[in-house]
Short mmCIF file of C-alpha atoms in Angstrom, two decimals:
data_model
loop_
_atom_site.label_atom_id
_atom_site.label_comp_id
_atom_site.label_asym_id
_atom_site.label_seq_id
_atom_site.Cartn_x
_atom_site.Cartn_y
_atom_site.Cartn_z
CA UNK A 15 123.06 171.35 -93.04
CA UNK A 16 119.42 170.70 -93.48
CA UNK A 17 117.02 173.40 -92.36
CA UNK A 18 113.34 172.63 -91.92
CA UNK A 19 111.08 174.62 -94.17
CA UNK A 20 107.71 176.11 -93.46
CA UNK A 21 106.20 173.15 -95.26
CA UNK A 22 107.01 170.96 -92.23
CA UNK A 23 104.77 173.18 -90.10
CA UNK A 24 101.90 172.71 -92.53
CA UNK A 25 101.48 169.04 -91.63
CA UNK A 26 99.06 170.01 -88.87
CA UNK A 27 95.39 169.53 -89.60
CA UNK A 28 93.18 172.55 -90.04
CA UNK A 29 91.27 171.54 -86.91
CA UNK A 30 94.48 171.51 -84.87
CA UNK A 31 95.52 174.91 -86.17
CA UNK A 32 92.05 176.31 -85.47
CA UNK A 33 92.15 174.97 -81.89
CA UNK A 34 95.57 176.55 -81.35
CA UNK A 35 94.34 179.89 -82.65
CA UNK A 36 91.20 179.82 -80.48
CA UNK A 37 93.19 178.75 -77.44
CA UNK A 38 95.22 181.94 -77.43
CA UNK A 39 92.35 183.86 -75.83
CA UNK A 40 91.09 181.14 -73.47
CA UNK A 41 92.01 180.25 -69.92
CA UNK A 42 93.25 176.70 -69.24
CA UNK A 43 89.87 175.90 -67.64
CA UNK A 44 87.99 177.13 -70.70
CA UNK A 45 90.18 174.98 -72.93
CA UNK A 46 89.44 171.92 -70.76
CA UNK A 47 85.70 172.58 -70.90
CA UNK A 48 85.78 173.17 -74.65
CA UNK A 49 87.64 169.90 -75.23
CA UNK A 50 85.30 168.01 -72.88
CA UNK A 51 82.06 169.30 -74.42
CA UNK A 52 83.16 169.27 -78.04
CA UNK A 53 80.86 167.03 -80.05
CA UNK A 54 78.51 166.39 -77.14
CA UNK A 55 76.13 169.36 -77.67
CA UNK A 56 74.45 169.28 -74.26
CA UNK A 57 74.08 165.48 -74.30
CA UNK A 58 73.83 164.58 -70.60
CA UNK A 59 74.72 160.93 -71.19
CA UNK A 60 77.88 161.80 -73.09
CA UNK A 61 78.90 164.44 -70.56
CA UNK A 62 78.40 162.12 -67.59
CA UNK A 63 80.12 159.30 -69.44
CA UNK A 64 83.21 161.43 -70.00
CA UNK A 65 83.23 163.51 -66.81
CA UNK A 66 86.42 161.82 -65.62
CA UNK A 67 88.25 163.58 -68.49
CA UNK A 68 87.66 167.02 -67.00
CA UNK A 69 87.86 166.36 -63.26
CA UNK A 70 90.96 167.38 -61.35
CA UNK A 71 93.39 165.27 -59.34
CA UNK A 72 91.94 164.24 -56.00
CA UNK A 73 88.31 164.25 -57.10
CA UNK A 74 88.02 160.64 -56.03
CA UNK A 75 84.39 160.98 -54.98
CA UNK A 76 83.35 160.41 -58.60
CA UNK A 77 82.92 156.82 -59.72
CA UNK A 78 82.75 156.80 -63.50
CA UNK A 79 79.49 155.20 -64.72
CA UNK A 80 79.43 152.92 -67.73
CA UNK A 81 77.09 153.69 -70.59
CA UNK A 82 74.92 150.85 -69.27
CA UNK A 83 74.43 152.93 -66.12
CA UNK A 84 72.95 155.77 -68.17
CA UNK A 85 70.09 154.07 -70.00
CA UNK A 86 66.94 154.97 -68.08
CA UNK A 87 65.75 158.37 -66.90
CA UNK A 88 66.13 157.23 -63.28
CA UNK A 89 69.72 156.14 -63.86
CA UNK A 90 70.55 159.43 -65.58
CA UNK A 91 69.01 161.40 -62.72
CA UNK A 92 70.96 159.39 -60.14
CA UNK A 93 74.30 159.83 -61.94
CA UNK A 94 73.61 163.53 -62.57
CA UNK A 95 72.97 164.12 -58.88
CA UNK A 96 76.15 162.27 -57.94
CA UNK A 97 78.13 164.37 -60.43
CA UNK A 98 76.63 167.61 -59.12
CA UNK A 99 77.69 166.68 -55.58
CA UNK A 100 81.29 166.32 -56.77
CA UNK A 101 81.48 169.59 -58.73
CA UNK A 102 79.08 171.86 -56.84
CA UNK A 103 80.81 175.24 -56.42
CA UNK A 104 79.49 175.68 -52.87
CA UNK A 105 81.38 172.54 -51.82
CA UNK A 106 84.62 173.83 -53.33
CA UNK A 107 84.75 177.36 -51.94
CA UNK A 108 88.38 178.35 -51.57
CA UNK A 109 89.58 175.46 -53.72
CA UNK A 110 91.96 176.07 -56.62
CA UNK A 111 89.48 174.11 -58.75
CA UNK A 112 86.53 176.41 -58.07
CA UNK A 113 86.48 178.01 -61.54
CA UNK A 114 86.63 174.66 -63.31
CA UNK A 115 83.95 173.27 -60.98
CA UNK A 116 81.65 176.20 -61.80
CA UNK A 117 82.08 175.60 -65.51
CA UNK A 118 81.47 171.85 -65.22
CA UNK A 119 78.45 172.47 -62.97
CA UNK A 120 77.02 174.89 -65.52
CA UNK A 121 77.51 172.50 -68.45
CA UNK A 122 75.96 169.58 -66.58
CA UNK A 123 73.02 171.69 -65.39
CA UNK A 124 72.26 172.97 -68.88
CA UNK A 125 72.52 169.49 -70.39
CA UNK A 126 70.26 167.98 -67.72
CA UNK A 127 67.74 170.79 -68.17
CA UNK A 128 67.69 170.12 -71.92
CA UNK A 129 67.24 166.40 -71.23
CA UNK A 130 64.32 167.03 -68.86
CA UNK A 131 62.60 169.23 -71.45
CA UNK A 132 62.96 166.63 -74.21
CA UNK A 133 64.20 163.19 -73.09
CA UNK A 134 63.62 161.74 -76.56
CA UNK A 135 66.15 164.15 -78.12
CA UNK A 136 69.05 161.92 -77.07
#
């Protein structure tokens, strides 16, 4: 009989192993937020463009914008406000998605604030 060795477990990338180790102390919502924001560093366009990846089932009020819908400051403001309406914690009081909504709301708010302070940084 063939028995797998430890070497078979070493085929994972270092990044994958690091994520697994960090995930041990995180809630499922924190893991979702980490995965959603990773590589976007408070970039409002990227966060809005990938918001559908973090939203829960039944959040059908969000229509995913294309990157062409996020070119001008007015378009970004419009899409940001639409996103905030979907994830605003006050609208989801008592919902099982409240914690995730608070985290998404916070990330979007911080990214939009950064964008308003320096729109050329994107």
